[in-house]
Amino acid sequence: MHIRTTLDPISLNEVPDPEHHPCLYEGDGENGLEIYFENEENKKIYMEMELEDKKVLMGNDTDDYIAEG
């Protein structure tokens, strides 16, 4: 499953035009998360963050799955 988010995780602002903003892809190419940032500085801050305990969530990847929440 490929997830794309346009909510900058640093500023918590929506990125209005993702194709013209910095992006980071975390995953194996088939399953992953595509994160867009307002600017390169926010991307750099995100990449330098160290989390104490990184969690990996498993989801339902069937064609009829609808994310709720």
Coordinates of C-alpha atoms in Angstrom, one line a residue:
M1 CA 0.0 0.0 0.0
H2 CA 1.3 3.4 -0.9
I3 CA 0.2 6.3 1.3
R4 CA 0.7 10.0 0.3
T5 CA 0.4 12.8 2.8
T6 CA 0.5 16.5 2.0
L7 CA 0.4 17.6 5.6
D8 CA 3.8 18.9 6.5
P9 CA 4.7 17.0 9.8
I10 CA 6.8 19.9 11.1
S11 CA 4.6 22.9 10.4
L12 CA 1.3 20.9 10.4
N13 CA 0.3 23.0 7.3
E14 CA -1.2 21.5 4.2
V15 CA 1.1 21.6 1.2
P16 CA -1.1 23.1 -1.6
D17 CA 1.0 22.1 -4.6
P18 CA 2.9 18.9 -3.7
E19 CA 4.6 18.5 -7.2
H20 CA 6.6 21.7 -6.5
H21 CA 7.6 20.9 -2.9
P22 CA 10.2 18.7 -1.2
C23 CA 9.2 15.1 -0.7
L24 CA 10.5 12.1 1.3
Y25 CA 9.6 8.5 0.5
E26 CA 10.0 5.9 3.3
G27 CA 9.3 2.3 2.3
D28 CA 10.3 -0.5 0.0
G29 CA 9.0 0.9 -3.3
E30 CA 5.8 -1.1 -3.2
N31 CA 4.7 -0.3 0.3
G32 CA 5.6 3.1 1.8
L33 CA 4.8 6.6 2.9
E34 CA 5.3 9.6 0.6
I35 CA 5.6 12.8 2.8
Y36 CA 5.5 16.3 1.4
F37 CA 7.0 19.4 3.1
E38 CA 6.5 23.1 2.8
N39 CA 10.3 23.7 2.4
E40 CA 13.7 22.0 2.5
E41 CA 14.3 23.2 6.1
N42 CA 11.2 21.3 7.4
K43 CA 12.4 18.2 5.5
K44 CA 15.8 18.5 7.0
I45 CA 14.4 18.9 10.5
Y46 CA 12.2 15.8 10.0
M47 CA 15.1 13.7 8.7
E48 CA 17.3 14.7 11.7
M49 CA 14.6 13.7 14.3
E50 CA 15.4 10.7 16.4
L51 CA 12.6 8.8 17.9
E52 CA 13.0 6.6 21.0
D53 CA 10.8 3.8 19.7
K54 CA 9.9 3.7 16.0
K55 CA 6.6 1.8 15.4
V56 CA 5.7 0.1 12.1
L57 CA 2.0 -0.2 11.5
M58 CA 0.5 -2.9 9.3
G59 CA -2.7 -2.1 7.4
N60 CA -5.2 -3.8 5.3
D61 CA -4.0 -3.6 1.7
T62 CA -7.1 -5.1 0.0
D63 CA -8.6 -3.2 -2.9
D64 CA -11.8 -2.4 -1.0
Y65 CA -10.1 -1.1 2.1
I66 CA -11.2 2.4 3.2
A67 CA -9.0 4.2 5.9
E68 CA -11.1 5.6 8.7
G69 CA -9.9 8.1 11.3

